[in-house]
Coordinates of C-alpha atoms in Angstrom, one line a residue:
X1 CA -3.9 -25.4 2.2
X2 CA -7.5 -23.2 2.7
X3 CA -6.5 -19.7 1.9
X4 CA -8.2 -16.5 1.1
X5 CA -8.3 -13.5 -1.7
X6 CA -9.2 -9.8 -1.0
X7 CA -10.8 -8.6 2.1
X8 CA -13.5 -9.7 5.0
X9 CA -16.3 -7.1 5.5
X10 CA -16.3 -5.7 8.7
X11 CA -19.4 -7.9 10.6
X12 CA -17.4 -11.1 9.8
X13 CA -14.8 -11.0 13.1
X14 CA -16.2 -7.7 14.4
X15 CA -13.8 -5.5 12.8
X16 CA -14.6 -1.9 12.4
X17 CA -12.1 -1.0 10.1
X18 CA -12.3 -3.9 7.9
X19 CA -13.7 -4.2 4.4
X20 CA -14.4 -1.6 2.0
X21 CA -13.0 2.0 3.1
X22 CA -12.4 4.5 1.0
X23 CA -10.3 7.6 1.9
X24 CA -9.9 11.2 1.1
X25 CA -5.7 11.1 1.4
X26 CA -5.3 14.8 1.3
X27 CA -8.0 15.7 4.0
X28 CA -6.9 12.8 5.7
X29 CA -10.9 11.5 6.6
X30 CA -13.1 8.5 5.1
X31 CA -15.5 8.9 2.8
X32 CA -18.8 7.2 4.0
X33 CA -20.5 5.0 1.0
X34 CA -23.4 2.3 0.4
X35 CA -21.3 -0.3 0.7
X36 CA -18.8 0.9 3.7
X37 CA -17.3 -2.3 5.5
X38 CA -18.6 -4.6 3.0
X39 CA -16.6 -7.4 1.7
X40 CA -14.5 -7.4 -1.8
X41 CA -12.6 -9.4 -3.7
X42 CA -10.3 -6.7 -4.9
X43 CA -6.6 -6.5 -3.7
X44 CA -4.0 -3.6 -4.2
X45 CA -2.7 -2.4 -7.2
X46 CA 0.4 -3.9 -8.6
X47 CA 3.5 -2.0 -10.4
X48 CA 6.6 -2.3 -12.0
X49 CA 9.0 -0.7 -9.4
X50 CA 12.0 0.8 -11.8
X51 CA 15.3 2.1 -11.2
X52 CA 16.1 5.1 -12.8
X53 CA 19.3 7.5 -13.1
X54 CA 20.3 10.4 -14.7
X55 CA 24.0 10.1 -14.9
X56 CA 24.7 9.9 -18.3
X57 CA 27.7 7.7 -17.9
X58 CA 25.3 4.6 -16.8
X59 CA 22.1 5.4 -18.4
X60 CA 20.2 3.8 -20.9
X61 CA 17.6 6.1 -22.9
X62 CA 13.6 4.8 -22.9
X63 CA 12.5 3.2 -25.9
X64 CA 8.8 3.4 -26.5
X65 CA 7.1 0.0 -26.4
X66 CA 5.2 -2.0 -28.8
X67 CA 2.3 -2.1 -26.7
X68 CA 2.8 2.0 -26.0
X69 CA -0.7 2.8 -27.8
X70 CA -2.5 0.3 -25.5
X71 CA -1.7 2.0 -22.5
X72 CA -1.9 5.3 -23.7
X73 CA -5.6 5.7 -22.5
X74 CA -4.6 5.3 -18.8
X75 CA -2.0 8.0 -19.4
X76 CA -4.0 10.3 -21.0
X77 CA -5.5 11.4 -17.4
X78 CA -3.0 13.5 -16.7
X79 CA -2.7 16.2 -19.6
X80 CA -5.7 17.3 -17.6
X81 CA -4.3 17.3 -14.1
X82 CA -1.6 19.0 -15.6
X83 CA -4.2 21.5 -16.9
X84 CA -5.9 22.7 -13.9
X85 CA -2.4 21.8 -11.8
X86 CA -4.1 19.3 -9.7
X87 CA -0.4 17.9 -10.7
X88 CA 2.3 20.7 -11.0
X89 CA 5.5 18.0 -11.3
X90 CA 6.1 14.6 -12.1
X91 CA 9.6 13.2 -10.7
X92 CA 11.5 10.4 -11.2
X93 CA 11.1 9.1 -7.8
X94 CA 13.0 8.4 -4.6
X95 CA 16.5 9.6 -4.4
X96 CA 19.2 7.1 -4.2
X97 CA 22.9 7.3 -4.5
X98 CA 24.6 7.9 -7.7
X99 CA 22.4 9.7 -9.4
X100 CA 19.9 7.0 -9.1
X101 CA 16.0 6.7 -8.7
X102 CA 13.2 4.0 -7.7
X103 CA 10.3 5.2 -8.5
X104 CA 6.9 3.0 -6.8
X105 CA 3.2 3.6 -8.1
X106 CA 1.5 5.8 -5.7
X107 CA -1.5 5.4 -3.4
X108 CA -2.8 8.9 -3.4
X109 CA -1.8 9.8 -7.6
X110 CA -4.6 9.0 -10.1
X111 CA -2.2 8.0 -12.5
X112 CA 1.1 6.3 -11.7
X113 CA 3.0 3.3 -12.1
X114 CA 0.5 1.5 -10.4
X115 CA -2.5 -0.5 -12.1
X116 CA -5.4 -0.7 -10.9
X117 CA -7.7 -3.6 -11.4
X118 CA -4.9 -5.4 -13.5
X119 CA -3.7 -7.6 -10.5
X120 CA -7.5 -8.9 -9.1
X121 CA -6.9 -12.5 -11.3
X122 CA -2.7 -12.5 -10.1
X123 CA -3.2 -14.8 -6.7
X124 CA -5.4 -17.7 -8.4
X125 CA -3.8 -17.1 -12.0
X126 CA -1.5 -20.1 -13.7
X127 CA 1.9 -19.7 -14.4
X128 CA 1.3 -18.1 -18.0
X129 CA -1.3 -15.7 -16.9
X130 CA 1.1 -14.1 -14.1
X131 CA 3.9 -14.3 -16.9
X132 CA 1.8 -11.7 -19.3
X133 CA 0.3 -10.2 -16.3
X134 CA 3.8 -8.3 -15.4
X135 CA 4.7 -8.0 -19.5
X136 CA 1.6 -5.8 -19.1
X137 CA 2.9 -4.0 -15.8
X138 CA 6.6 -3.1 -17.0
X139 CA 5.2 -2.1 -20.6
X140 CA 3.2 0.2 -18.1
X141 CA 6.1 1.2 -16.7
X142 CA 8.1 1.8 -20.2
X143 CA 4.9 3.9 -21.3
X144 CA 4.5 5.9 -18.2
X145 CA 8.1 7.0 -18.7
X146 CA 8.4 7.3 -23.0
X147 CA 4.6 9.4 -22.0
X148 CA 6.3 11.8 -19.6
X149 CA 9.2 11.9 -21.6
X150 CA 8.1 12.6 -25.4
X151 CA 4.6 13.6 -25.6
X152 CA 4.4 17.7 -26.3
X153 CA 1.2 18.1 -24.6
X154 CA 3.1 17.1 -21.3
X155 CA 4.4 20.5 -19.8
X156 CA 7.9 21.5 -20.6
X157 CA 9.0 21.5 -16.9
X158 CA 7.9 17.7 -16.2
X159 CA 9.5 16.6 -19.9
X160 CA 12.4 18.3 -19.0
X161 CA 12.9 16.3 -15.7
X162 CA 12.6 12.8 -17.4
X163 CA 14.3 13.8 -20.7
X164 CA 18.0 13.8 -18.3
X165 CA 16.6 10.4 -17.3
X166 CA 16.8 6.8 -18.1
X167 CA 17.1 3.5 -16.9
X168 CA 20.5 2.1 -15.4
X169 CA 22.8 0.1 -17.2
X170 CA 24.3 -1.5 -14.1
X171 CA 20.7 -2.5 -12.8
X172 CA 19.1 -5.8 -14.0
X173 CA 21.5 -6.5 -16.5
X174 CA 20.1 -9.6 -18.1
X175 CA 16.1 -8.2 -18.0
X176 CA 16.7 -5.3 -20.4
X177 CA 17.7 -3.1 -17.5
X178 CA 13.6 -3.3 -16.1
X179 CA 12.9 -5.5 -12.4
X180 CA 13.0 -9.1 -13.0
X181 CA 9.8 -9.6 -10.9
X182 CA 6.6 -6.7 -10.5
X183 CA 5.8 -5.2 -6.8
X184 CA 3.3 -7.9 -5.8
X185 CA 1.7 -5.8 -3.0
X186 CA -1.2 -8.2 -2.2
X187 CA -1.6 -12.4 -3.0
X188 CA -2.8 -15.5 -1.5
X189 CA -3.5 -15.8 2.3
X190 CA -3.1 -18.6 3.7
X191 CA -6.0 -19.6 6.8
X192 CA -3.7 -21.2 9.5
X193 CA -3.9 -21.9 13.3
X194 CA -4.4 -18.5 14.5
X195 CA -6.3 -15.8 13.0
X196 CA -4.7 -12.2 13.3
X197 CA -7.4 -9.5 13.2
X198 CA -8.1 -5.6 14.4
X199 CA -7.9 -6.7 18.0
X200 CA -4.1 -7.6 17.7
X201 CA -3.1 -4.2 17.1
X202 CA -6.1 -1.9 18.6
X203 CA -5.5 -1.3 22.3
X204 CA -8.7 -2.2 24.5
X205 CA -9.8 1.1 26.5
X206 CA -12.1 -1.0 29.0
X207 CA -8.7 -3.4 29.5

């Protein structure tokens, strides 16, 4: 089955918004580069979409991982946007009932659960490459959290927030209480009969 990775630069089916873009979120406008509509083979960032709570009934306290010091470096970013408050708070995510939060990695955060550049070898990786491939995003995850958590150089304010937190003891029982599968955003697609593309879902002014 023909398939394809990444994205199609812009000239290849006349599609303006296609290919490379890259956006200034808060301002809400592109930023105009060399290489603007070009093709890549990069795809979205992956993450380890947790479940969190803060009812100390059901929770289950962060233990820092193994691997913590390896992923220290990507965490390290944001002492600094806590610094000049670029970042003035770091929650534990989306609200959900009984005292319970998902938190997602984030589009517009430098530094989140997401990570970036990890997932470009998941769609055409075998079985045992994807397998350490999400060890490496929940151990991510665990760091992110045992980061915000512990570490004295993160404000008081923000450690305070995820010291009442943990993850559930009721959620993914049998995977040590992290998702049994990461937030595969972006994969394989596969080249069928009919080819969607910008037209389907622009409206035609001259039509």
């Amino acid at each position: 089955m023909p398939y394809r990775v990444g994205r199609e630069g812009r000239d290849e089916h006349g599609e303006s918004l296609a290919g490379i873009h890259y956006m200034d979120w808060k301002q809400g406008r592109q930023i105009q580069t060399p290489d603007t509509g070009e093709p890549s083979a990069a795809i979205q960032a992956f993450c380890a979409r947790s479940i969190f709570t803060s009812d100390p009934a059901k929770l289950v306290p962060f233990e820092k991982p193994d691997t913590y010091e390896q992923h220290l470096p990507d965490l390290l970013p944001l002492l600094d946007d806590f610094a000049t408050r670029r970042v003035t708070q770091r929650g534990l995510g989306t609200p959900l009932p009984r005292q319970k939060f998902q938190l997602n990695g984030s589009i517009d955060q430098l530094t989140s659960l997401n990570c970036p550049g990890v997932s470009w070898s998941w769609p055409e990786a075998p079985r045992h490459h994807r397998e350490r491939l999400e060890r490496f995003h929940v151990d991510h995850a665990a760091s992110y959290a045992w980061f915000l958590q512990n570490d004295p150089r993160v404000p008081d304010r923000i450690r305070a927030v995820w010291q009442r937190a943990g993850l559930a003891r009721d959620e993914f029982v049998d995977n040590g209480h992290w998702p049994w599968q990461i937030y595969v955003r972006q994969g394989r697609r596969i080249e069928g009969r009919a080819l969607v593309t910008q037209r389907n879902f622009t409206i035609d002014p001259d039509s």
